[in-house]
Coordinates of C-alpha atoms and ligand atoms in Angstrom, one line a residue:
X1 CA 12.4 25.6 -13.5
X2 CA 12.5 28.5 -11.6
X3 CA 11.3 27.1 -8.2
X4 CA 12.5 24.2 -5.6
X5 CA 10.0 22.2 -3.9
X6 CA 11.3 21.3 -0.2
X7 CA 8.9 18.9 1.2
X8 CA 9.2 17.1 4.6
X9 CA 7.1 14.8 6.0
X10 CA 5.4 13.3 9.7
X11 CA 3.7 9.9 9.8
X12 CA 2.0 9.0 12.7
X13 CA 1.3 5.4 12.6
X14 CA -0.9 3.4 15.1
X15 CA 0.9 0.6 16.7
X16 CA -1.2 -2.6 15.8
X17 CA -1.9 -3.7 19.7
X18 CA -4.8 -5.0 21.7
X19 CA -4.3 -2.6 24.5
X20 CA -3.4 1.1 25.4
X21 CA 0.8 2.1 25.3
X22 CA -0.1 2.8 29.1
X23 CA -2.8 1.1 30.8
X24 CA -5.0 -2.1 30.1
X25 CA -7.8 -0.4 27.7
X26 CA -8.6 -2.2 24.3
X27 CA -7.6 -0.4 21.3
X28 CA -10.6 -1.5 19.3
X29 CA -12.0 0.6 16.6
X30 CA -15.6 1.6 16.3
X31 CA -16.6 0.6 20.3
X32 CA -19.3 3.1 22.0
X33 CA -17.8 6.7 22.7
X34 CA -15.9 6.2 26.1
X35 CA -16.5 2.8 26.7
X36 CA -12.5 2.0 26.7
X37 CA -11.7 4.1 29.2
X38 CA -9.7 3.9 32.6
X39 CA -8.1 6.5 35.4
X40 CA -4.9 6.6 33.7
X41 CA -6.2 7.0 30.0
X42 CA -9.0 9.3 31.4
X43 CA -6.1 11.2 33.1
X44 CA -7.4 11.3 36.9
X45 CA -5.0 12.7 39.4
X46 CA -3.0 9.5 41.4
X47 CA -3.0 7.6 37.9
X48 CA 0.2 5.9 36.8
X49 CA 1.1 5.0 33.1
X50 CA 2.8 1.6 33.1
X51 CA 4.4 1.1 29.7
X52 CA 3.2 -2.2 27.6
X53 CA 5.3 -4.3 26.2
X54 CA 4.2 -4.6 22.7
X55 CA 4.1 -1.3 21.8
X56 CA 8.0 -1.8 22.4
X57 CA 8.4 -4.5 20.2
X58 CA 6.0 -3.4 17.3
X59 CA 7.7 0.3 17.6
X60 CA 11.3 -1.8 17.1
X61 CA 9.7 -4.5 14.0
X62 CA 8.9 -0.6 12.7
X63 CA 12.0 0.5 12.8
X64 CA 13.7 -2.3 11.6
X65 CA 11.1 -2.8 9.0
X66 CA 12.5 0.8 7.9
X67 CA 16.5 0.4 8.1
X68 CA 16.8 2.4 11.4
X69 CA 18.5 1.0 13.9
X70 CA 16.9 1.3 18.0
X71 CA 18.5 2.9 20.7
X72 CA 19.4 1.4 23.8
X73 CA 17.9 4.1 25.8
X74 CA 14.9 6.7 24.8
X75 CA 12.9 8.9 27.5
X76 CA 9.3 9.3 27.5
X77 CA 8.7 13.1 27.7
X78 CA 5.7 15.1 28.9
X79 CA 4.6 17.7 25.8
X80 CA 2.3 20.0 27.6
X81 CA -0.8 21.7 25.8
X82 CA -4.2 22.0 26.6
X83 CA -6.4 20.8 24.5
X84 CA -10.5 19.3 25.2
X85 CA -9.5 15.9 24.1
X86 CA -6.3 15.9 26.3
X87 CA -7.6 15.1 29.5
X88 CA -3.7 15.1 31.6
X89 CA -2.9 18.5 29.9
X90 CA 0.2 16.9 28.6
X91 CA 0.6 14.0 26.4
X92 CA 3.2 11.5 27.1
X93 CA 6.1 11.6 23.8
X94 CA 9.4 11.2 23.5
X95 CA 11.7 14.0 23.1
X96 CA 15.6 14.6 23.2
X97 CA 16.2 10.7 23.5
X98 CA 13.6 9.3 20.9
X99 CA 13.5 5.6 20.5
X100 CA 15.2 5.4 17.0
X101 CA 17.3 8.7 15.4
X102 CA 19.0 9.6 12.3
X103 CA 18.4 6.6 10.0
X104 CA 18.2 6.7 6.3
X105 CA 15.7 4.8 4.0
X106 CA 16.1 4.5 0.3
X107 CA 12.6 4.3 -1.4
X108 CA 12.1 3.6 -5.6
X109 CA 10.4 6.7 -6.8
X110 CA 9.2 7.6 -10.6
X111 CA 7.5 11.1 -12.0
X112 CA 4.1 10.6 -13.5
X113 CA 3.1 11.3 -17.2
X114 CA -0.4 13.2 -17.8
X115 CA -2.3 9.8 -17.5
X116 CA -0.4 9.2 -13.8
X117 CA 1.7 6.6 -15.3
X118 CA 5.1 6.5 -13.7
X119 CA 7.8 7.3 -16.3
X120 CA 11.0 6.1 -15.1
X121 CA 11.6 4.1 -11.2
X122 CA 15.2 5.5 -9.6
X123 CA 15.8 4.9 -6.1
X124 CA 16.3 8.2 -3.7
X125 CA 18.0 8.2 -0.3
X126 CA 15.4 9.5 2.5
X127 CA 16.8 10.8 6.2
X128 CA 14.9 10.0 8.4
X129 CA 15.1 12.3 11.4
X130 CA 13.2 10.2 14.0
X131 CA 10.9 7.2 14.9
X132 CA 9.7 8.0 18.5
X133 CA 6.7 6.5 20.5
X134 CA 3.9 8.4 22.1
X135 CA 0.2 8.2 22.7
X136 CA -3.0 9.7 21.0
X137 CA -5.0 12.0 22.2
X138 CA -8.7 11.6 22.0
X139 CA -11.3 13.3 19.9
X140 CA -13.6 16.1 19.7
X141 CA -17.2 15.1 18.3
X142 CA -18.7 18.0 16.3
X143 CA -21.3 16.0 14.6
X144 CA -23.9 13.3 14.7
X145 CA -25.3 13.9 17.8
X146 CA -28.7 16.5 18.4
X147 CA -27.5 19.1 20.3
X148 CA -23.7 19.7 18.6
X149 CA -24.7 23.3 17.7
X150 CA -24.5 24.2 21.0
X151 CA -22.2 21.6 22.4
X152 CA -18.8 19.7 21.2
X153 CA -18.7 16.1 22.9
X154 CA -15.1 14.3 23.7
X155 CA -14.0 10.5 22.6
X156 CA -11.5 9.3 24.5
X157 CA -11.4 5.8 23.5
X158 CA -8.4 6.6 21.2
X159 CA -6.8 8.3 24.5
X160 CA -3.8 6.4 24.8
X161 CA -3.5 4.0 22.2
X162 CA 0.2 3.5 21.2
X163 CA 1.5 5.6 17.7
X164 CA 5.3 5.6 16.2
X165 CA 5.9 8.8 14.9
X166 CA 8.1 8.9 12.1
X167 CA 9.5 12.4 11.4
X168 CA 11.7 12.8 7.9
X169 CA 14.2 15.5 7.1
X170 CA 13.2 18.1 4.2
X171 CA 14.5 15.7 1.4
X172 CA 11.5 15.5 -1.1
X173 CA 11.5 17.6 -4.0
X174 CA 8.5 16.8 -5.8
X175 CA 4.7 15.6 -4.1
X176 CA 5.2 12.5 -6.2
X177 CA 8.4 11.5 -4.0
X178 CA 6.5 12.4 -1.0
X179 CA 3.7 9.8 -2.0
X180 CA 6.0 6.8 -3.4
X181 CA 7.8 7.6 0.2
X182 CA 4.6 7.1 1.9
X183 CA 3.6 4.3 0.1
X184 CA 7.2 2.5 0.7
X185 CA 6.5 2.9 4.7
X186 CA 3.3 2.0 4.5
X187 CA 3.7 -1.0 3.0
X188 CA 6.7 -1.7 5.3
X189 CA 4.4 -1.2 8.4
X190 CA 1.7 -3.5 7.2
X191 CA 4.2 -6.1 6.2
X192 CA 5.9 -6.5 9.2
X193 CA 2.7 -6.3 11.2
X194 CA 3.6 -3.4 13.1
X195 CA 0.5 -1.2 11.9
X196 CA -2.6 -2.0 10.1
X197 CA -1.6 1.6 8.3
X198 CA -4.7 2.1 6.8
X199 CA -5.4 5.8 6.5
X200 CA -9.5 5.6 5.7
X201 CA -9.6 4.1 9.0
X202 CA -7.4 6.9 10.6
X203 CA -4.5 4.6 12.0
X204 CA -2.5 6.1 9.8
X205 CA -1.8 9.7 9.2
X206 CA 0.4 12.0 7.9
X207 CA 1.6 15.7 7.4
X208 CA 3.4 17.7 4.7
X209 CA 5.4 20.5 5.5
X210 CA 5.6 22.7 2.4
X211 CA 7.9 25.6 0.8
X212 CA 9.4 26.5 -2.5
X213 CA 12.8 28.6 -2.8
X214 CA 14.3 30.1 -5.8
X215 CA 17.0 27.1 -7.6
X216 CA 20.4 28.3 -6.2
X217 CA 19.3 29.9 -2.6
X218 CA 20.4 27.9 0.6
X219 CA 17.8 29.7 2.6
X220 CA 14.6 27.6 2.6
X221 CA 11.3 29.1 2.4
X222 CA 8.4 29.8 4.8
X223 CA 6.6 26.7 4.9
X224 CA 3.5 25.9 5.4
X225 CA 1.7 22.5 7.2
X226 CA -0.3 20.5 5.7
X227 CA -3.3 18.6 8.0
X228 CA -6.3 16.7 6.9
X229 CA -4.8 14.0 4.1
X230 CA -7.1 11.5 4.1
X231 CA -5.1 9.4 1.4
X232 CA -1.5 9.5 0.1
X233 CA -3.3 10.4 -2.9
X234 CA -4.9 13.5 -1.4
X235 CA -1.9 14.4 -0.1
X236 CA 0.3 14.4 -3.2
X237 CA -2.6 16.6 -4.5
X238 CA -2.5 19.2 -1.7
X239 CA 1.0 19.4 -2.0
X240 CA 0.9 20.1 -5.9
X241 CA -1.9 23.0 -5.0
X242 CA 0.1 24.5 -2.3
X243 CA 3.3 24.6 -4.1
X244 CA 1.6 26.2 -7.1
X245 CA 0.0 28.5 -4.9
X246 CA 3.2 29.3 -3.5
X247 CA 4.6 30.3 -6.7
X248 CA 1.8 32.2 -7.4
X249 CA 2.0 34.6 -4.4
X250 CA 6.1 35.0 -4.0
X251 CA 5.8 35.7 -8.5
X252 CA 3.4 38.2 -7.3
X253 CA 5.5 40.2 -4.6
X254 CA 3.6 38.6 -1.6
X255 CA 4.6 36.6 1.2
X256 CA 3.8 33.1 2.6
X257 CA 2.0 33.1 6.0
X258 CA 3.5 30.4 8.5
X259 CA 0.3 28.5 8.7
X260 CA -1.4 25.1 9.1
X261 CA -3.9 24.5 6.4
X262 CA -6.1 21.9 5.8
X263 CA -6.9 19.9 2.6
X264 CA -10.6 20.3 1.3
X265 CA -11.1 17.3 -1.1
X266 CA -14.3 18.8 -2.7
X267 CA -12.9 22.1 -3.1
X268 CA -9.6 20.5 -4.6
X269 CA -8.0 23.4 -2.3
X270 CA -6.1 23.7 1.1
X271 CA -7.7 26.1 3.6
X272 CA -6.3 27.8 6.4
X273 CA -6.8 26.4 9.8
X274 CA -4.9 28.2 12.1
X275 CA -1.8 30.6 12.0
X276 CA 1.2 29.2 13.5
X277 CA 3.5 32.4 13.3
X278 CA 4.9 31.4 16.9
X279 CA 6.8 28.1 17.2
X280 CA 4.9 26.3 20.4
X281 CA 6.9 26.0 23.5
X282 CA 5.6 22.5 24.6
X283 CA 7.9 22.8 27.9
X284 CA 9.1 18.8 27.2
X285 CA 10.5 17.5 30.3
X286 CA 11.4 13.7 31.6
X287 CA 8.1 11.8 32.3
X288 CA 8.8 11.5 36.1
X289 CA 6.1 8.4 36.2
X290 CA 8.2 6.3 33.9
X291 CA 11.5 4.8 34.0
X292 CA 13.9 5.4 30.7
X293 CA 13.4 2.7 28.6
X294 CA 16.4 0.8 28.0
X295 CA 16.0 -1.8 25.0
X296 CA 18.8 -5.0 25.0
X297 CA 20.9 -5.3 22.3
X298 CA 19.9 -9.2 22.5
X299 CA 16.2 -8.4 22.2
X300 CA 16.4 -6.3 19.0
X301 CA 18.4 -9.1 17.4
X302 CA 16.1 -11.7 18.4
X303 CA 13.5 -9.7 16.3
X304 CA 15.8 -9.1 13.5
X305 CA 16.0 -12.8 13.3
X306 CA 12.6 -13.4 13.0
X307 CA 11.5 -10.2 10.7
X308 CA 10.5 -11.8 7.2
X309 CA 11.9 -11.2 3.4
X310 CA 11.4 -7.1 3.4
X311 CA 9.3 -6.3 0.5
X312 CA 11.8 -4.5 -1.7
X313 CA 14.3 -7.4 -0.9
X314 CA 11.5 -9.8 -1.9
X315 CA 11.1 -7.9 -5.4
X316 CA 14.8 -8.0 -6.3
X317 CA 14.7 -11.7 -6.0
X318 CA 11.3 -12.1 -7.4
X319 CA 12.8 -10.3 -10.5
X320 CA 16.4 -12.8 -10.7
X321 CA 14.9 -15.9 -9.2
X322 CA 11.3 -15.9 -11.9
X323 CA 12.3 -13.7 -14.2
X324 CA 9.8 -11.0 -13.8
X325 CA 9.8 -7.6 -14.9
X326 CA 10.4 -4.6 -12.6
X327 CA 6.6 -3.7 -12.7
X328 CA 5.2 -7.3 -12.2
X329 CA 7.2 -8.2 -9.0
X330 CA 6.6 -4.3 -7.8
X331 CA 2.7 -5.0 -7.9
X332 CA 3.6 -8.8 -7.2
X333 CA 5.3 -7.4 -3.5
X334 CA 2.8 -4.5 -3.2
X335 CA 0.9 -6.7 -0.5
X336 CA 2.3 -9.5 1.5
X337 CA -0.2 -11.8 1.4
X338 CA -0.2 -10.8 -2.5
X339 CA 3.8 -12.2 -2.6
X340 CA 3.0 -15.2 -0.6
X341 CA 0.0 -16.2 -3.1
X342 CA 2.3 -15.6 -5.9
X343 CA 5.0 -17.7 -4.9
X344 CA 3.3 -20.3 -3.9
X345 CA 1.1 -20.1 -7.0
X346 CA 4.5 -19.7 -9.4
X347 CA 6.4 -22.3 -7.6
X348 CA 2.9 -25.4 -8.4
X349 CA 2.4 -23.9 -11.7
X350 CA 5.9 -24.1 -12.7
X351 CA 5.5 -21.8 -14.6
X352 CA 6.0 -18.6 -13.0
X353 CA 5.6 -15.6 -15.4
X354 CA 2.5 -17.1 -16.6
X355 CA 1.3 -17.2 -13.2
X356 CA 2.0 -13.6 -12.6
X357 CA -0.1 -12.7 -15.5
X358 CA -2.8 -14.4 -14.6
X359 CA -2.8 -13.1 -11.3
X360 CA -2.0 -9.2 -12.4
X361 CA -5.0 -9.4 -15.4
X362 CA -6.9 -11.7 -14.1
X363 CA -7.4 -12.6 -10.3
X364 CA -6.6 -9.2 -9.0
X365 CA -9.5 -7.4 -10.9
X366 CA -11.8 -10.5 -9.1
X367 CA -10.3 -9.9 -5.6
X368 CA -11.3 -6.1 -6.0
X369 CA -14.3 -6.3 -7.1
X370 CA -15.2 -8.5 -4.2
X371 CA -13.4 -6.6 -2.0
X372 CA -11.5 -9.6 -0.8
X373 CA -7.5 -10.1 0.1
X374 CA -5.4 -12.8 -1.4
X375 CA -5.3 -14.2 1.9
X376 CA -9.0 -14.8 1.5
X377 CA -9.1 -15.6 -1.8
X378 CA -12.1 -18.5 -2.6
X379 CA -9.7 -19.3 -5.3
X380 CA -6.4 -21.1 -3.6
X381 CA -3.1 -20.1 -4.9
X382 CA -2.4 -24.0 -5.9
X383 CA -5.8 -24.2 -7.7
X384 CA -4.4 -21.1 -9.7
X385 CA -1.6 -23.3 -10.3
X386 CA -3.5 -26.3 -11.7
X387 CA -5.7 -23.5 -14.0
X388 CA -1.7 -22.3 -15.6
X389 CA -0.5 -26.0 -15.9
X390 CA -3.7 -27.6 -17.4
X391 CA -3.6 -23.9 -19.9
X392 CA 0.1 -25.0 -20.8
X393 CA -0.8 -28.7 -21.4
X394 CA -3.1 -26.9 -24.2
X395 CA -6.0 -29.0 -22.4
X396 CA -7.8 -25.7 -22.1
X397 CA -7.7 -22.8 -24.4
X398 CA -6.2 -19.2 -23.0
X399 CA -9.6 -17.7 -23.6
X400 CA -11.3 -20.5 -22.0
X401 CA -9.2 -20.0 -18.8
X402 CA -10.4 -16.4 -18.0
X403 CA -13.9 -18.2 -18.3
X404 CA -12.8 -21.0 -16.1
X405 CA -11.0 -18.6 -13.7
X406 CA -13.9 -16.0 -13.0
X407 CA -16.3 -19.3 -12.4
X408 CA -13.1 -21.0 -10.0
X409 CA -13.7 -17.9 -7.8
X410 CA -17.3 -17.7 -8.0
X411 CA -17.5 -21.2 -6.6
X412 CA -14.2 -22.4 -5.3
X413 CA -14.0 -25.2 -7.2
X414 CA -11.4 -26.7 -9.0
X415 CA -10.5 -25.7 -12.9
X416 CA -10.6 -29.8 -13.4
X417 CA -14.2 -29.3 -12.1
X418 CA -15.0 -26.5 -13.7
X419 CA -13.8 -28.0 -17.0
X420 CA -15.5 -31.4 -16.8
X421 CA -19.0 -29.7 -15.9
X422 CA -19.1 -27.1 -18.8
X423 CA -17.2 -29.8 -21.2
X424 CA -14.7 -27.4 -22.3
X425 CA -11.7 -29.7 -22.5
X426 CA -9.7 -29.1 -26.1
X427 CA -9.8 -31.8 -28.1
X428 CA -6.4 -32.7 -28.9
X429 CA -6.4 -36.2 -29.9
X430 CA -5.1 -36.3 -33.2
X431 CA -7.4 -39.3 -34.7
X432 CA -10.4 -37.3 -33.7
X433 CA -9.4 -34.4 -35.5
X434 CA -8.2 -36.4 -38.5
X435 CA -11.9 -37.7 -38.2
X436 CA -13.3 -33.9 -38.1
X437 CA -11.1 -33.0 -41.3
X438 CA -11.9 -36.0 -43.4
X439 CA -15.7 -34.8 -43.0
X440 CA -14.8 -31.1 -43.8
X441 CA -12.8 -32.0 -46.9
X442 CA -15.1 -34.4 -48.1
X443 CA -17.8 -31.4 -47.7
X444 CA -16.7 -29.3 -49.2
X445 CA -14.5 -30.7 -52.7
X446 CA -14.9 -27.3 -54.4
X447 CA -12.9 -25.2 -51.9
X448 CA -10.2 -28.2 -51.6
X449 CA -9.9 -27.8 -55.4
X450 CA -9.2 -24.0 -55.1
X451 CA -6.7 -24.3 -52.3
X452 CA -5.0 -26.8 -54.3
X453 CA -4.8 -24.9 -57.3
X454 CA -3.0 -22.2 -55.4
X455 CA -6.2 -20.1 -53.4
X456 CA -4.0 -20.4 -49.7
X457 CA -6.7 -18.0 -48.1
X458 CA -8.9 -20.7 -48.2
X459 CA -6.9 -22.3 -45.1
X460 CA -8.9 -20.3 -42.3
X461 CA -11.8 -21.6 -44.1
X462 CA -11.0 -24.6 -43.2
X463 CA -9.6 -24.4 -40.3
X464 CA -12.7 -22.6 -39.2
X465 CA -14.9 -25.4 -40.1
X466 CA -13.0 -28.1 -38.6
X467 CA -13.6 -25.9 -35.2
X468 CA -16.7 -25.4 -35.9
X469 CA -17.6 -29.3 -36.4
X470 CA -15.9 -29.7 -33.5
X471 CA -18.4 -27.2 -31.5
X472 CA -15.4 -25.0 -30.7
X473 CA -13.3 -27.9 -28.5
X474 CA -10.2 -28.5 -30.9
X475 CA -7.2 -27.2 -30.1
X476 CA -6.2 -25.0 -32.8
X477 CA -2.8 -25.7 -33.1
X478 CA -3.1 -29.2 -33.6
X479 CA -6.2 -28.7 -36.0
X480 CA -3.4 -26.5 -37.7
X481 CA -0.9 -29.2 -38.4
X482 CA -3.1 -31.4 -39.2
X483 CA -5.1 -29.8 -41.7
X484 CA -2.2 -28.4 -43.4
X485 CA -0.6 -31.7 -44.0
X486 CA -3.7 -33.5 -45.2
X487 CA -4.6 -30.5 -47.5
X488 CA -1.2 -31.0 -49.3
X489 CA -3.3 -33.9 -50.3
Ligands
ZN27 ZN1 -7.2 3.2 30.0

């Protein structure tokens, strides 16, 4: 290993209100092109941005959803470019005073083998340089509308709606931390209800800034930005091509260009989209429309108080308090709604690691097929809990429970249901099996003679034709004992 990776990383995450950071538009997805639209999202001169409320509180349930503490006072700053889908010329950000600085987030991160398996989970320290606020601009339409060769239309429904940019110091050095990292504050986002984080739909997005340097230099690299990541997925995978290609050029006696590139997911290749050799000068001064915003000790509390069990915290305890191995409380705690089905699932059942199999073999592959959360699950977490007990009762095979299971969420009825209709209840009643064995034996005197004379083979024989008299419903165990003993004769 020849070559450092130094990766840092932006997330721009939108802020899960109804309305606009600075007037009263909705936020909604998907509406006709310009329809949430007003003179202060639109930009028209006499305009004034009055700040909402939420975004502050959803920006600080961010932050402390992340281990960063929020400042009592942040700006709002004006960055000025010009841009089509930037109607004011500036957009309103935060600056020298952002709303949370200099934090630090530890994350569990693992390699990958070949197969993208993760080969060993160790926790790494992440700082994080910044959480501000700031709105979006809106968005150039190149396609889907007749007359786009000649023309480029503007969107400016997304104009204004609230982000939290979260801005981490060069600490990454592999693409694999980068995605485990973005992952972590994903999840943390979603969990805490301060973003929907959901990248297909664009309300989340991020950016890798890329170099390599020689193991043993201080001086970083020229790095290189990475736009266009449609997935944490695609993004660990433009990060592995550009640091390869990095290598590649510098081996070579070339130089990196200070570029932004973008990812192309067909090509499997990053592409450059503009050269960035200049740093901007964005001319940031105080927003002279908006007051500082000063946050009260008393109010960050308040939300401290009512944030829930963090996810990591919740997989620690999931591990001491049930007894479940790092990977099943990890994927156990990868969704909240996920956790709370589990524990309220583990805690009916009584037995909880049972219950987490079930649920990581068996319910998850329904709920993706169907495309449906565990919050929406036609199969209830305490009907789940009723399948593992009447299982563990032996009423009900463990085969005949994935049956049962797949029909409890086709139909959202109950496994007692379920098991009455298709008569699938074990037979476990001892003088009904004695009754089945008597009949075997007495049909079959030859291969009783052989076991007795020392043919022990013979056993499954029998044991397969006591189940088989029994059209499948005796519990095996018990046909076990029994047989066994009477064979002895
Ligand atoms: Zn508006």
């Amino acid at each position: 290993m020849t070559w450092e990776t130094i990766i840092g990383l932006e997330i721009h995450a939108q802020l899960r209100t109804e309305s606009k950071i600075f007037c009263g538009c909705a936020t909604r997805f998907g509406d006709e092109p310009n329809a949430n639209t007003c003179p202060t999202c639109l930009g028209l001169p006499g305009a004034l941005p009055v700040l909402n409320q939420r975004v502050v509180e959803l920006g600080a349930r961010a932050a402390l959803a992340l281990g960063l503490h929020v400042n009592h006072q942040s700006i709002f700053a004006r960055k000025n470019y010009f841009y089509p889908d930037l109607p004011k010329g500036y957009q309103i950000s935060q600056f020298d005073q952002p709303f949370s600085a200099n934090g630090e987030l530890e994350i569990m991160t693992a390699e990958r083998d070949e197969a993208g398996h993760p080969i060993e989970w160790r926790p790494k320290k992440i700082s994080i340089t910044r959480l501000h606020l700031e709105e979006d601009a809106g968005k150039n339409v190149h396609e889907g509308l007749p007359d786009v060769d000649r023309y480029s239309y503007i969107d400016l429904n997304r104009a204004g709606v609230p982000l939290a940019e979260i801005v981490t110091e060069p600490d990454f050095r592999t693409s694999w931390e980068a995605y485990d990292y973005v992952n972590h504050v994903r999840r943390a986002l979603q969990w805490v209800g301060a973003s929907e984080a959901d990248m297909e739909k664009g309300n989340l997005r991020c950016e890798a800034n890329v170099s390599v340097r020689r193991v043993g230099d201080e001086k970083f690299g020229t790095k290189v930005e990475l736009k266009n990541l449609n997935s944490v997925r695609f993004m660990q995978r433009a990060i592995e091509f550009e640091v390869a290609r990095h290598i590649q050029v510098l081996e070579a006696g070339g130089r990196i260009a200070q570029e932004t590139r973008l990812w192309d997911e067909r090509a499997m290749e990053t592409r450059v989209m503009r050269s960035k050799e200049e740093a901007h000068d964005y001319r940031y001064f105080p927003e002279p429309d908006l007051q500082p915003l000063i946050v009260s000790e008393q109010f960050v509390e308040e939300l401290r108080q009512a944030m829930p069990e963090l996810p990591e915290q919740r997989r620690k305890r999931f591990s001491e308090q049930y007894g479940l191995s790092y990977a099943d409380a990890s994927q156990l705690v990868s969704d909240r709604s996920l956790a709370d089905y589990y524990e309220e699932a583990a805690k009916a059942s009584g037995n909880p690691r049972a219950t987490a199999n079930w649920i990581r073999s068996e319910l998850l592959r329904e709920l993706e097929a169907n495309g449906v959360s565990p919050a929406d699950s036609p199969l209830r977490a305490k009907d789940l809990a009723a399948l593992v007990r009447l299982i563990d009762e032996g009423k009900i095979s463990g085969k005949q429970g994935k049956d049962v299971l797949v029909e409890m969420f086709k139909t959202g009825k109950s496994a007692e249901a379920i098991i009455e209709e298709q008569g699938l209840v074990q037979v476990t009643d001892t003088g009904e099996i004695d009754a089945l064995i008597d009949g075997v034996i007495a049909a079959n005197q030859d291969q009783l003679a052989s076991y007795r004379s020392g043919k022990e083979a013979l056993f499954g024989f029998f044991v397969g034709q006591v189940i088989k008299a029994s059209k499948g419903k005796a519990n095996p165990k018990v046909v076990n004992d029994r047989l066994r003993a009477r064979l002895q004769g």
